[in-house]
Coordinates of C-alpha atoms (C1' of nucleotides) in Angstrom, one line a residue:
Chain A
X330 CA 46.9 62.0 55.2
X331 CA 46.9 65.3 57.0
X332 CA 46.9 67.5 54.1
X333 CA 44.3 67.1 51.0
X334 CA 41.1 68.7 50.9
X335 CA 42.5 72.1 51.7
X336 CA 41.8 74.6 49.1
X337 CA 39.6 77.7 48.1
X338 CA 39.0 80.5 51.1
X339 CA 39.5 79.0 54.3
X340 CA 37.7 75.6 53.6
X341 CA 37.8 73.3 56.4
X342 CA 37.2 69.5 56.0
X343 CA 39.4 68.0 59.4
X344 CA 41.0 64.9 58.3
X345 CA 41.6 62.7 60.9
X346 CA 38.5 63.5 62.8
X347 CA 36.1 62.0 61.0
X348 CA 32.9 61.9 62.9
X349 CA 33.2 63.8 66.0
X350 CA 34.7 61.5 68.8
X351 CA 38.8 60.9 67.8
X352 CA 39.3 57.2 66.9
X353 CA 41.7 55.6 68.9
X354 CA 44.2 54.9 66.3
X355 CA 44.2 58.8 65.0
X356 CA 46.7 60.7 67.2
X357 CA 45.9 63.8 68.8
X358 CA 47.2 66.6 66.3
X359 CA 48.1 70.0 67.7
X360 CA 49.8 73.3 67.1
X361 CA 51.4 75.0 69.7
X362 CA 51.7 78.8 69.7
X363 CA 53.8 80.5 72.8
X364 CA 56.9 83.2 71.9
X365 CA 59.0 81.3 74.2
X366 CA 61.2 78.4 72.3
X367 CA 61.9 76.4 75.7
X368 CA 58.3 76.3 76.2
X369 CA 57.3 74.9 72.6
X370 CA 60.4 72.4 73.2
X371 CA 58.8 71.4 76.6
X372 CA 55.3 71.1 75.5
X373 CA 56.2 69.0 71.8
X374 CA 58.6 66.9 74.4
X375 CA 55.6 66.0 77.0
X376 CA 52.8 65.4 74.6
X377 CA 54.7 63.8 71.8
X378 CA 56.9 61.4 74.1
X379 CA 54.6 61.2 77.3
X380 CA 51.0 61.5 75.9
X381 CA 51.6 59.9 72.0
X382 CA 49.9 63.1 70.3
X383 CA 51.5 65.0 67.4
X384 CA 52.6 68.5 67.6
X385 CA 52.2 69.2 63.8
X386 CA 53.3 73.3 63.7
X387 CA 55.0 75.5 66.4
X388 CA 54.0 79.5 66.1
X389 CA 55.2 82.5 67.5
X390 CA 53.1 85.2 66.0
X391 CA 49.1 85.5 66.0
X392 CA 49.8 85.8 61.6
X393 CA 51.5 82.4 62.2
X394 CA 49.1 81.0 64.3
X395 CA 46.3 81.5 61.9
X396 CA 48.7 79.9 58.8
X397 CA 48.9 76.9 61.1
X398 CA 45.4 76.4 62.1
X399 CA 44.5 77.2 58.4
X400 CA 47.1 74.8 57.0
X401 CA 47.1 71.9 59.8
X402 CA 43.1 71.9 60.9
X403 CA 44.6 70.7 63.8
X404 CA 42.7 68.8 66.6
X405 CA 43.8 71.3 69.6
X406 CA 45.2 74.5 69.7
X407 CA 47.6 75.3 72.9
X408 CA 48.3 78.9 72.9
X409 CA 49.8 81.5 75.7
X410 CA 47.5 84.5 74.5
X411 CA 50.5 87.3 75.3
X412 CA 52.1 87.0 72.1
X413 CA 53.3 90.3 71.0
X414 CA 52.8 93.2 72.8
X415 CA 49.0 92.9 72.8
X416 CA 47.1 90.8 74.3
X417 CA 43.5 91.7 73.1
X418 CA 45.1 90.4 69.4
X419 CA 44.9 87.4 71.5
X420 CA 41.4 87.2 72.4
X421 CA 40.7 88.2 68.7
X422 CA 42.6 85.6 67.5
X423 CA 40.3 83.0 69.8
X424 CA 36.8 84.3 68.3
X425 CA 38.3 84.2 64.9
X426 CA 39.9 80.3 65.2
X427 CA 36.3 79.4 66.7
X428 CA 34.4 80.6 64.8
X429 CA 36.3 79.6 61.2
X430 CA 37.7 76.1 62.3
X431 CA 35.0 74.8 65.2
X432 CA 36.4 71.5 65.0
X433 CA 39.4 73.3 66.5
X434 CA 39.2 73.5 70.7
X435 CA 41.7 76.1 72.2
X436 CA 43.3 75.5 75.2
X437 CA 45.4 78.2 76.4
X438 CA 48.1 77.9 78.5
X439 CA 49.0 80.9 80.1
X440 CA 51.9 82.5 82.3
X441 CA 49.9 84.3 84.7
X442 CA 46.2 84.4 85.6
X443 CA 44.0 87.6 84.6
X444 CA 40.9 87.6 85.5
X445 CA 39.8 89.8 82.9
X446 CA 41.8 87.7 80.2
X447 CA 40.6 84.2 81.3
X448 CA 36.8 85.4 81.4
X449 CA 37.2 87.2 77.6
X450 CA 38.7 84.1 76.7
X451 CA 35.9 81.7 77.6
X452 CA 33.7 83.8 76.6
X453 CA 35.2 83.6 73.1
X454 CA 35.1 79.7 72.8
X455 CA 38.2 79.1 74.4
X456 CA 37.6 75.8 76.1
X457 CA 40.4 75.4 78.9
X458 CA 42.3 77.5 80.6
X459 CA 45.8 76.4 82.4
X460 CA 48.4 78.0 84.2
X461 CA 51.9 77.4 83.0
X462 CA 53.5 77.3 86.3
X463 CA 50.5 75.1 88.1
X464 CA 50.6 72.5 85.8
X465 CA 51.8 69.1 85.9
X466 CA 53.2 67.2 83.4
X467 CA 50.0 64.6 82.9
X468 CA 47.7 67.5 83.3
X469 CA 48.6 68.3 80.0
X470 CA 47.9 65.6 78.1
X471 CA 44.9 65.0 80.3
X472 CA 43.7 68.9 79.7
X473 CA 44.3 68.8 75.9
X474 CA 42.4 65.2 75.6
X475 CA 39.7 66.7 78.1
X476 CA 39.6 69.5 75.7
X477 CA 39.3 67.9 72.5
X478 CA 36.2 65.8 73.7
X479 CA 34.7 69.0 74.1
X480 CA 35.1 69.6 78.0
X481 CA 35.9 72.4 79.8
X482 CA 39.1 72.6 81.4
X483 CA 39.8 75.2 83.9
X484 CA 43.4 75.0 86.1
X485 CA 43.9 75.9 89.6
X486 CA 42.2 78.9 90.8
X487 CA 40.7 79.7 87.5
X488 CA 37.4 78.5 87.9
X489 CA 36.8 80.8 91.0
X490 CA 38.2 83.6 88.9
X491 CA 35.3 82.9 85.8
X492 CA 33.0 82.7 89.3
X493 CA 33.6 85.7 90.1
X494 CA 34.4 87.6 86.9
X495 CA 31.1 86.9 85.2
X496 CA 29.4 87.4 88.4
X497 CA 30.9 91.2 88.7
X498 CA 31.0 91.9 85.7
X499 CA 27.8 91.0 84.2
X500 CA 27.5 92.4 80.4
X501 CA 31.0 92.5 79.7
X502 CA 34.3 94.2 81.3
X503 CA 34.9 97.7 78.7
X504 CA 38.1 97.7 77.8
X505 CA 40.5 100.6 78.0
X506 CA 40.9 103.6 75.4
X507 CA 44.2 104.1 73.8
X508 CA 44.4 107.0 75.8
X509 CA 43.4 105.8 78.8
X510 CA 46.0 103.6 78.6
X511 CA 48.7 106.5 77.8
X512 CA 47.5 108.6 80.7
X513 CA 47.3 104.8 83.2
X514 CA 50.7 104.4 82.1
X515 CA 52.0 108.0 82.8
X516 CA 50.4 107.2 85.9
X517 CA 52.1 104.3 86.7
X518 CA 55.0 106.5 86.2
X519 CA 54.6 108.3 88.9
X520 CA 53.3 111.6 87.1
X521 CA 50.8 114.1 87.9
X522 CA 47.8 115.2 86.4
X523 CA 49.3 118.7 84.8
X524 CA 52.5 116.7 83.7
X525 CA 50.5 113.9 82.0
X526 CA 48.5 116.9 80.4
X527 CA 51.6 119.0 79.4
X528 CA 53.1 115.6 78.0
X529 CA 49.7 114.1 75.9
X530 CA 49.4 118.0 75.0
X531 CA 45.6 117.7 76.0
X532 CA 44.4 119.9 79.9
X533 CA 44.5 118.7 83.1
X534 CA 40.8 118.4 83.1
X535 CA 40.9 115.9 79.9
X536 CA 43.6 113.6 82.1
X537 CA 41.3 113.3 85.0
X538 CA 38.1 112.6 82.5
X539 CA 40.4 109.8 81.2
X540 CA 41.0 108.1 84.8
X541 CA 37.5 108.6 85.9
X542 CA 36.3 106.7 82.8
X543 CA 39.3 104.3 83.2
X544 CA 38.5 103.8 87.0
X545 CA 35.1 102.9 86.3
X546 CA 35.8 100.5 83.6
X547 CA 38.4 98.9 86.1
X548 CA 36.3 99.2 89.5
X549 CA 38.9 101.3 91.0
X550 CA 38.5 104.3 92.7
X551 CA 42.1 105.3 93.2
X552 CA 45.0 106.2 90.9
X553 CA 47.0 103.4 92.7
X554 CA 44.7 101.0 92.5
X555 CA 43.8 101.8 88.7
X556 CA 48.0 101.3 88.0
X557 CA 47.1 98.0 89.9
X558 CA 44.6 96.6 88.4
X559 CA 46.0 97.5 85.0
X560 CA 48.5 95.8 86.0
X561 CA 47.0 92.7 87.0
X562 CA 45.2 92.9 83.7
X563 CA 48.4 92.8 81.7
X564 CA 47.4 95.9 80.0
X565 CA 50.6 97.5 81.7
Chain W
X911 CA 92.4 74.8 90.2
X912 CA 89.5 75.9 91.4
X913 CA 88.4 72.4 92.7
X914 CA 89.3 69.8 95.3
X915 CA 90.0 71.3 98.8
X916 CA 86.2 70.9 99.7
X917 CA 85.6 68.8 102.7
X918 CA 84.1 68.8 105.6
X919 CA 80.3 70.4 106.1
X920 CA 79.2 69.8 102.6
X921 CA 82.0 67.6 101.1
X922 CA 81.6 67.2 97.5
X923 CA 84.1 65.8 95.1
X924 CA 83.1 66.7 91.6
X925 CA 82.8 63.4 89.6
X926 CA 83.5 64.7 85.8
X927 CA 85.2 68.5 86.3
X928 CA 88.6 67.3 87.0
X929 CA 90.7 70.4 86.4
X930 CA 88.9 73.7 86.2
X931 CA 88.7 73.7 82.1
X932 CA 86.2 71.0 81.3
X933 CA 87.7 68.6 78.7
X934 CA 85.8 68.2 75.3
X935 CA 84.8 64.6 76.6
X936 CA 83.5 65.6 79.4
X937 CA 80.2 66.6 79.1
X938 CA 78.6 70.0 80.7
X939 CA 76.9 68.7 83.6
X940 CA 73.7 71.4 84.5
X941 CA 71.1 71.8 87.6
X942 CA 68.1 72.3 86.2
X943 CA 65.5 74.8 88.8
X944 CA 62.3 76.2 88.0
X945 CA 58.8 75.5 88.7
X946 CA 57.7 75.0 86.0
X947 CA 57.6 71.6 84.4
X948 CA 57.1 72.8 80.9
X949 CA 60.4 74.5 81.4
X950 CA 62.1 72.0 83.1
X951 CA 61.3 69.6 80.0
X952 CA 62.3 72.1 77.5
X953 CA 65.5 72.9 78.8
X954 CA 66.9 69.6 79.3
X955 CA 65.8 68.8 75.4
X956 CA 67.5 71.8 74.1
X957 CA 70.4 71.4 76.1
X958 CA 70.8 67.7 75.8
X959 CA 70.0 67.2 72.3
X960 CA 70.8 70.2 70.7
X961 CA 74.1 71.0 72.7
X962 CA 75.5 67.9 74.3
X963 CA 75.0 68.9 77.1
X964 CA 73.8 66.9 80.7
X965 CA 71.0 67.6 82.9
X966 CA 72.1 65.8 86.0
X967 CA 69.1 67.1 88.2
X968 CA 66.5 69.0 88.5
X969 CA 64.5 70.9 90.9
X970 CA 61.5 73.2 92.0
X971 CA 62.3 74.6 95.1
X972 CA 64.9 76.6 97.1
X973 CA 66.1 73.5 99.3
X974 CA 65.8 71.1 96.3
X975 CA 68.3 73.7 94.7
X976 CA 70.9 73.6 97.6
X977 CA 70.7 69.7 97.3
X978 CA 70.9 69.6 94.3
X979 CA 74.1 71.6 93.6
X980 CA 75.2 69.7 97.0
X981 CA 74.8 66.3 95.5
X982 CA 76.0 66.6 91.9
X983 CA 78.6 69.9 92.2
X984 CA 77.4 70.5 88.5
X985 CA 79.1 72.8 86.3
X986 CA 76.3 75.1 85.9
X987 CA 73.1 76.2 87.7
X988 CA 70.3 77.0 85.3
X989 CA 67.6 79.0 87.6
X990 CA 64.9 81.1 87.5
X991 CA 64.8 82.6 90.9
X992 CA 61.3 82.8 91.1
X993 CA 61.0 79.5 93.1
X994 CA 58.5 80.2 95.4
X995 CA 56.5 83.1 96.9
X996 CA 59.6 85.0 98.1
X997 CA 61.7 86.1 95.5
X998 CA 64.6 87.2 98.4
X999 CA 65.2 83.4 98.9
X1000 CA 66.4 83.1 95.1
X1001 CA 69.0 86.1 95.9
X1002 CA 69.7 84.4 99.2
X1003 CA 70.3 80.8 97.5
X1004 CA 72.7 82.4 94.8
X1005 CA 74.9 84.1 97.2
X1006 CA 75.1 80.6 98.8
X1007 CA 75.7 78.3 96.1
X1008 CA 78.4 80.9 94.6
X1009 CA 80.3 80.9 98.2
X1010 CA 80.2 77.1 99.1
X1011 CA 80.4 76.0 95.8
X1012 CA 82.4 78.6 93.6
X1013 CA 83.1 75.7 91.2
X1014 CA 79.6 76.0 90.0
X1015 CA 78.4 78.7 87.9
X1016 CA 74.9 80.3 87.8
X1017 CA 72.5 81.3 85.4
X1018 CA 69.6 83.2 85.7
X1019 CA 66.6 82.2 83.1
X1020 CA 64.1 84.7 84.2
X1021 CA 60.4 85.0 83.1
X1022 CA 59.9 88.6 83.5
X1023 CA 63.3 91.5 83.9
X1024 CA 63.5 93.5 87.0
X1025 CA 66.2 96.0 87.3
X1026 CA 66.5 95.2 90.9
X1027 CA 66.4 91.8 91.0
X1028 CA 68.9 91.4 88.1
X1029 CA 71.2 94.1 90.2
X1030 CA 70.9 92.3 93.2
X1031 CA 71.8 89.0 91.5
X1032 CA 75.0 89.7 89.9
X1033 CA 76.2 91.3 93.4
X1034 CA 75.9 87.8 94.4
X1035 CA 77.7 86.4 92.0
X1036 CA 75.4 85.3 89.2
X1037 CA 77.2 85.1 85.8
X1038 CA 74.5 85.0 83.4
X1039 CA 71.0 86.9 83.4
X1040 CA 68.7 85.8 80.2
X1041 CA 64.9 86.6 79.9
X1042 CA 63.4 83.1 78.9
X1043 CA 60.8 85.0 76.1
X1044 CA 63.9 86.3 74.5
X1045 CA 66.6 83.6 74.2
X1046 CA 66.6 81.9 71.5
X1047 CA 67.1 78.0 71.4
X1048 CA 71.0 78.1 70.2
X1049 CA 71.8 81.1 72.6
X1050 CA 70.9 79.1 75.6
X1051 CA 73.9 76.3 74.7
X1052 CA 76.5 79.2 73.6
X1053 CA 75.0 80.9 76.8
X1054 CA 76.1 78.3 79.6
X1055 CA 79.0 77.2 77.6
X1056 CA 80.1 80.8 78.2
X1057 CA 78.8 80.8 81.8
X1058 CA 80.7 77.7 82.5
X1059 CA 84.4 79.4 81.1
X1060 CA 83.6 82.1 83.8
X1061 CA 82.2 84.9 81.0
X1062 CA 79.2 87.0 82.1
X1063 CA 76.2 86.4 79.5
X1064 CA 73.1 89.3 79.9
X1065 CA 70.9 88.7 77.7
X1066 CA 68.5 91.2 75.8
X1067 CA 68.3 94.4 78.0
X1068 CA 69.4 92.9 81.0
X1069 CA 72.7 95.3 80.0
X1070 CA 71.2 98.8 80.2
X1071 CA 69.3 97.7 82.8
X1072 CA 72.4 96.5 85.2
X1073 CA 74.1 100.2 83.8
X1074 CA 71.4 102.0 85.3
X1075 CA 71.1 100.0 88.1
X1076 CA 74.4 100.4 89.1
X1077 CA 74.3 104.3 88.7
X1078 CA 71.5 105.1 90.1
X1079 CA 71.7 102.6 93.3
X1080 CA 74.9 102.5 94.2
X1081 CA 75.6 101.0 97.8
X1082 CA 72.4 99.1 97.4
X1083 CA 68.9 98.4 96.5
X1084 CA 67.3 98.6 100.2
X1085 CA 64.6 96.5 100.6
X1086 CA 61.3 97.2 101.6
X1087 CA 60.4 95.9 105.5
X1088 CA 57.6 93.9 106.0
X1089 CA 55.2 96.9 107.4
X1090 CA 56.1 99.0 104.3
X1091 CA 55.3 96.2 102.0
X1092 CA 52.2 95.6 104.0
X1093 CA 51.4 99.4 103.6
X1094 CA 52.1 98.9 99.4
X1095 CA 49.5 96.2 99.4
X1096 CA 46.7 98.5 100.8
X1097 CA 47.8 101.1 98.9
X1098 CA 47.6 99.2 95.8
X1099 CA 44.0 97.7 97.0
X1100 CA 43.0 101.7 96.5
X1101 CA 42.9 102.3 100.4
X1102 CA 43.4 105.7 101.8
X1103 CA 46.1 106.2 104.5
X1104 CA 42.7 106.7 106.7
X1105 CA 41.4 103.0 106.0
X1106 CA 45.2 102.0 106.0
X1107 CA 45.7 102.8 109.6
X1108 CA 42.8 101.3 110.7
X1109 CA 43.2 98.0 109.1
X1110 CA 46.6 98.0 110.3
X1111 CA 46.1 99.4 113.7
X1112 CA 48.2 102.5 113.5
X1113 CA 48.4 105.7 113.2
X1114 CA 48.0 107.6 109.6
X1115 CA 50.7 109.5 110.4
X1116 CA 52.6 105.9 110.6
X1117 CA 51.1 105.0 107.3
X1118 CA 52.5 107.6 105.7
X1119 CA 55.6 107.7 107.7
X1120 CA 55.6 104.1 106.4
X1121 CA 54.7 105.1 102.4
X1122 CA 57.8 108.1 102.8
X1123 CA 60.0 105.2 103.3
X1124 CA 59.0 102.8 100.9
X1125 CA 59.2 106.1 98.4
X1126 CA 62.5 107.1 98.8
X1127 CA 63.9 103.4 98.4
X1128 CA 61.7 102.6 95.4
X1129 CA 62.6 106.2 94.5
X1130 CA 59.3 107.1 93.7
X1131 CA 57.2 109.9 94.7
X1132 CA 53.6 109.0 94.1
X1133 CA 51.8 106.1 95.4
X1134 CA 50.6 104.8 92.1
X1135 CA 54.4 105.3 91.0
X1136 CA 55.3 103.0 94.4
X1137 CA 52.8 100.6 93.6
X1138 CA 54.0 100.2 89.8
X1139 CA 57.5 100.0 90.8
X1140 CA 56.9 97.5 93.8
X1141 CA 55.0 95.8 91.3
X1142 CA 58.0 95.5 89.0
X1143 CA 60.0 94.6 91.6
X1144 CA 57.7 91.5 91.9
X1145 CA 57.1 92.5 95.3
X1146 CA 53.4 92.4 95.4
Chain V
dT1217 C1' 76.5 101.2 126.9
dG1218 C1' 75.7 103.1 122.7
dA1219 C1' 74.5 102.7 117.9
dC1220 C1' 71.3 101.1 114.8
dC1221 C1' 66.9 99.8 113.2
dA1222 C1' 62.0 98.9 112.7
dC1223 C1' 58.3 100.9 114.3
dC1224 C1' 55.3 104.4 115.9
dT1225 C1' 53.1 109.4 116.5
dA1226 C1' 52.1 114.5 115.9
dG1227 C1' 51.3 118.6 113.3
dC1228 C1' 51.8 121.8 109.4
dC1229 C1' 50.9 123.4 104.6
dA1230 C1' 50.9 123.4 99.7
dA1231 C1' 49.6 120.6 96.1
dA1232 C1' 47.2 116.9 94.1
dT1233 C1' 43.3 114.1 93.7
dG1234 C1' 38.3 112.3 93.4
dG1235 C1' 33.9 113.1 92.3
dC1236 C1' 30.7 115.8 90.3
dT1237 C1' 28.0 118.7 86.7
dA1238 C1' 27.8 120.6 82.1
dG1239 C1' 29.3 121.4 78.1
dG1240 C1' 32.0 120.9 73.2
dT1241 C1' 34.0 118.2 68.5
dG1242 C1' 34.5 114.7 64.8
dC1243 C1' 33.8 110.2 63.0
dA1244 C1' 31.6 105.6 62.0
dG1245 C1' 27.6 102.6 61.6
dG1246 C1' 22.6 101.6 61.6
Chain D
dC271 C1' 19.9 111.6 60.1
dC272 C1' 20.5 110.1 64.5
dT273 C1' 23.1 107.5 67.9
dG274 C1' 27.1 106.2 70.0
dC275 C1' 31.7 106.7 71.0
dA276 C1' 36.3 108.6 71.7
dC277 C1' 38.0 112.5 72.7
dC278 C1' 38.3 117.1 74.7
dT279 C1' 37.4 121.2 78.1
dA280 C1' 35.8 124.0 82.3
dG281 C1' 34.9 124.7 87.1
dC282 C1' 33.7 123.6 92.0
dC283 C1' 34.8 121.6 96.5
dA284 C1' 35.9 118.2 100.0
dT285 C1' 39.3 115.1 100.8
dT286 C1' 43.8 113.1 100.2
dT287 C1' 48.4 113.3 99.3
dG288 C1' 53.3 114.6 99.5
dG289 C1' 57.0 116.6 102.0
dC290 C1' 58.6 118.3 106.0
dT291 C1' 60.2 118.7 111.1
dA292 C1' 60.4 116.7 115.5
dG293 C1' 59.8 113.6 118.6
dG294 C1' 59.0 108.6 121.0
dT295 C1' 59.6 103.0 122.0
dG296 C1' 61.7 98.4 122.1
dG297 C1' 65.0 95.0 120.3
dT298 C1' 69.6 93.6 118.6
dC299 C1' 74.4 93.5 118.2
dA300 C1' 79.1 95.0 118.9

DNA sequence: TGACCACCTAGCCAAATGGCTAGGTGCAGG
DNA sequence: CCTGCACCTAGCCATTTGGCTAGGTGGTCA
């Protein structure tokens, strides 16, 4: 049942869904993505025993994830967007399910709430956005339900974040350099302008043109707060 | 052994642990503490079904904790101490379950690793430190099993991290008072010591009175560097 | 009573930072 | 080919900072 009709490039035809609104017999079919296994166990535990959906594929990577949306067509993907070490390969990974497998809603579940992240994501098709630690156990298979019907679903204190996010940050927030990054970080690490120069091998003067472009593309206007806000913005 | 003589105050007579060793009947009985449902649900599946193991309680905050381990004298407490907004009440609650009840053993699932709180947490007797995005499902059974015969378990660079610790701080990790930490904030908000003082109603020379303190025990040197580190620290 | 601690203040000086203008290169895409 | 972007450099100047010494108060606890 949940296989044929998958073949050639990246065909879609979802198999249980048949004509938009999920028939009440069909059970809800999802793939989980999140690095940490006593998460997946949790979440296949709550919405395969508590709200009668299917968990069809667990991944860890943001390669696995697309196998499984690929291979599964699944109803509802549930995905903490920090899998490896960068996040934006998250957000990627959102525009990319959306826009190959539509039939698809992603609700992302994640450990801590960037404003930055949770605006990119919507703005990528992601629709709902939970906090792991906020949640309650009938949220979930409320939220995922909620989701696959097309709604938005934003947790606690997430829809004043998208409030204010797109309000501020009208067009859309730049994202860091690679070496702004380096230079944030060497920051963060307590260095000064002449030793992050002597370490990148670049002048002084080339270090501070990094954190003036990187405190303008953060709306900080002080070394501290840059490391800060960086911070908050899991970029750290 | 190290049973019975408990009375008084918080009498507890532990039901299954009869004589130090558990017996291969017996089954491990666990405390369960997080916040986080997901994990809650997780843990008690992997432990239960995958390692025989018996989750006799769980709970999400620090008094639930002491009750808890009060009530059911388990064999192991499996906690991350990030309970609620104050992190010192985790430290607090370990070095008070490990002195009333020594019987019980304590694990530490933590989300993120910070080298002071994992410091601070074995001086209090905490057996086991594991980072829940790198334990993998059978490590967490071999893990309290290990706990529970009075072995220490660090998981993934929780090792380095205590060798440093223990170098570097020796005596101990001083913790910040509350004006310091309310200093950090503004610093990390991108204030100046000028806007500081006046938000605080002090003196600049007390802010930065205030920001030489909070340096030299975050041994730092540089405010963005005392803002990363306090950050670390999961102080902010 | 004395010790300790959190807290507060002052002033000095070298160094670092922030904010700015005004340039340069090489590479990729329309 | 032109535009845009990431990257790089220089210099100027006011402000902020880091690091220091040298004091003060009030509360707590032995």
């Amino acid at each position: 049942m949940d296989t044929d009709v998958r073949n050639e490039i990246k065909a879609d035809h979802r198999p249980d869904v048949s004509l938009g609104r999920r028939s009440p017999l069909a059970k809800t079919r999802i793939v989980v993505a999140d690095r940490n296994v006593i998460t997946r166990v949790g979440l296949r535990s709550i919405l395969e025993r508590n709200a009668g959906m299917a968990v069809v594929a667990e991944a860890t990577t943001y390669d696995a994830v697309l196998d499984a949306v690929d291979e599964h067509g699944p109803d509802v993907l549930i995905i903490d967007l920090d899998l490896g070490d960068d996040t934006t390969r998250g957000l990627k990974l959102c525009e990319e399910v959306t826009d190959r497998y539509p039939a698809t809603k992603i609700l992302v579940l994640a450990q801590k709430l960037s404003e930055m992240i949770v605006v990119e994501a919507l703005r990528r098709g992601v629709t709902g956005y939970l906090c792991k630690d906020d949640v309650k156990a009938d949220e979930l298979g409320k939220g995922v339900r909620s989701v696959q019907d097309g709604e938005t679903v934003l947790g606690k204190g997430v829809g004043s974040m998208v409030a204010r996010g797109l309000g501020s940050t009208r067009g859309q927030a730049e994202h860091l350099t690679d070496r702004e990054l380096e230079v944030i970080r060497a920051v963060a690490a307590g260095l000064s302008n002449k030793q992050i120069a002597q370490q990148a091998y670049i002048s002084e003067s080339t270090v501070k043109f990094h954190l003036q472009n990187a405190s303008r593309k953060l709306n900080a206007h002080r070394r501290a707060e840059i490391v800060h806000r960086a911070n908050a913005a899991g970029l750290l």
